[in-house]
Short mmCIF file of C-alpha atoms in Angstrom, two decimals:
data_model
loop_
_atom_site.label_atom_id
_atom_site.label_comp_id
_atom_site.label_asym_id
_atom_site.label_seq_id
_atom_site.Cartn_x
_atom_site.Cartn_y
_atom_site.Cartn_z
CA MET A 1 26.19 -73.54 -54.40
CA VAL A 2 25.17 -76.36 -52.06
CA THR A 3 24.83 -78.77 -54.99
CA ALA A 4 28.32 -77.89 -56.21
CA LEU A 5 29.79 -78.45 -52.75
CA LEU A 6 28.06 -81.83 -52.50
CA ASN A 7 29.43 -82.75 -55.94
CA LEU A 8 32.96 -81.84 -54.82
CA LEU A 9 32.65 -84.06 -51.75
CA ASP A 10 30.99 -86.88 -53.70
CA ASN A 11 33.84 -86.91 -56.21
CA ALA A 12 36.42 -87.06 -53.42
CA TRP A 13 34.54 -89.92 -51.71
CA LYS A 14 34.21 -91.97 -54.90
CA TYR A 15 37.86 -91.74 -55.92
CA SER A 16 39.60 -91.84 -52.54
CA GLY A 17 41.48 -94.90 -51.45
CA GLU A 18 40.28 -97.50 -49.00
CA GLU A 19 41.58 -95.38 -46.10
CA LYS A 20 39.77 -92.21 -47.12
CA GLN A 21 41.27 -88.88 -46.15
CA ILE A 22 39.16 -85.97 -47.35
CA VAL A 23 39.76 -82.38 -46.27
CA LEU A 24 37.27 -79.58 -46.94
CA THR A 25 38.27 -75.95 -46.48
CA ALA A 26 36.20 -72.83 -46.98
CA GLU A 27 37.33 -69.24 -46.75
CA ALA A 28 36.23 -65.75 -47.66
CA ARG A 29 38.30 -64.57 -50.60
CA ASP A 30 38.04 -61.57 -52.95
CA GLY A 31 34.42 -60.77 -52.06
CA GLY A 32 33.35 -64.38 -52.44
CA VAL A 33 33.78 -67.81 -50.99
CA ALA A 34 36.44 -70.35 -51.95
CA PHE A 35 36.05 -74.07 -51.30
CA ALA A 36 38.82 -76.64 -51.65
CA VAL A 37 38.40 -80.39 -51.35
CA ARG A 38 41.54 -82.51 -51.07
CA ASP A 39 41.61 -86.28 -51.14
CA ASN A 40 44.12 -89.13 -51.12
CA GLY A 41 42.55 -90.87 -54.10
CA ILE A 42 43.74 -92.13 -57.45
CA GLY A 43 44.23 -88.70 -59.00
CA LEU A 44 42.93 -87.63 -62.39
CA GLY A 45 45.41 -89.31 -64.70
CA ARG A 46 46.43 -87.92 -68.07
CA SER A 47 42.94 -86.85 -69.14
CA GLY A 48 42.98 -84.21 -66.41
CA ARG A 49 39.20 -84.24 -65.99
CA ARG A 50 36.40 -86.63 -65.26
CA SER A 51 33.19 -85.92 -67.12
CA GLY A 52 31.37 -85.10 -63.87
CA LEU A 53 33.76 -82.25 -63.14
CA ALA A 54 32.70 -80.34 -66.25
CA ASN A 55 29.38 -79.59 -64.51
CA LEU A 56 31.23 -78.03 -61.57
CA GLU A 57 33.21 -75.79 -63.88
CA GLU A 58 30.04 -74.75 -65.73
CA ARG A 59 28.27 -73.86 -62.46
CA ALA A 60 31.21 -71.77 -61.27
CA LEU A 61 31.35 -69.86 -64.56
CA LEU A 62 27.58 -69.23 -64.51
CA LEU A 63 28.01 -67.68 -61.06
CA GLY A 64 30.98 -65.56 -62.16
CA GLY A 65 33.50 -67.77 -60.41
CA THR A 66 36.29 -70.22 -61.12
CA PHE A 67 36.95 -73.94 -60.87
CA SER A 68 40.33 -75.62 -60.96
CA VAL A 69 41.80 -79.07 -60.44
CA GLY A 70 45.29 -79.99 -59.37
CA PRO A 71 47.36 -82.64 -57.64
CA ALA A 72 47.21 -82.95 -53.86
CA GLY A 73 50.77 -83.83 -52.95
CA ASP A 74 52.05 -87.35 -53.70
CA ALA A 75 48.59 -88.84 -54.26
CA GLY A 76 45.12 -87.54 -54.73
CA THR A 77 43.48 -84.45 -56.11
CA GLU A 78 42.54 -80.97 -54.95
CA LEU A 79 39.40 -79.40 -56.43
CA ARG A 80 39.01 -75.63 -55.96
CA TRP A 81 35.70 -73.85 -56.51
CA GLN A 82 35.33 -70.09 -55.95
CA VAL A 83 32.31 -67.85 -56.52
CA PRO A 84 31.45 -64.25 -55.64
CA LEU A 85 28.82 -63.63 -52.96
CA GLY A 86 25.86 -61.29 -53.12
CA LYS A 87 24.61 -61.84 -56.68
CA ALA A 88 20.86 -61.28 -56.64
CA SER A 89 20.13 -63.32 -59.77
CA SER A 90 22.30 -66.38 -59.14
CA PRO A 91 21.04 -69.74 -60.47
CA ALA A 92 19.91 -72.17 -57.77
CA GLY A 93 22.33 -74.85 -56.59
#
């Protein structure tokens, strides 16, 4: 889970503008934890995904969670990653 969170933040840092504005939120939701990272970057364009984001989605699914990407207002992106807590046999990271 830590690796996924670092990947979310790394993506926001790489693609944010010169005056970086990155917001991280975390909350308990539906028996799990939900993270959202919002930035003021260039957005995702028409492709909708960067190749590095596929790994985040795969990790969330392996843990029984979800991953989604959307616009963050007028500019930027919001990445949302949610996983259940308390799984004894969760993969590391």
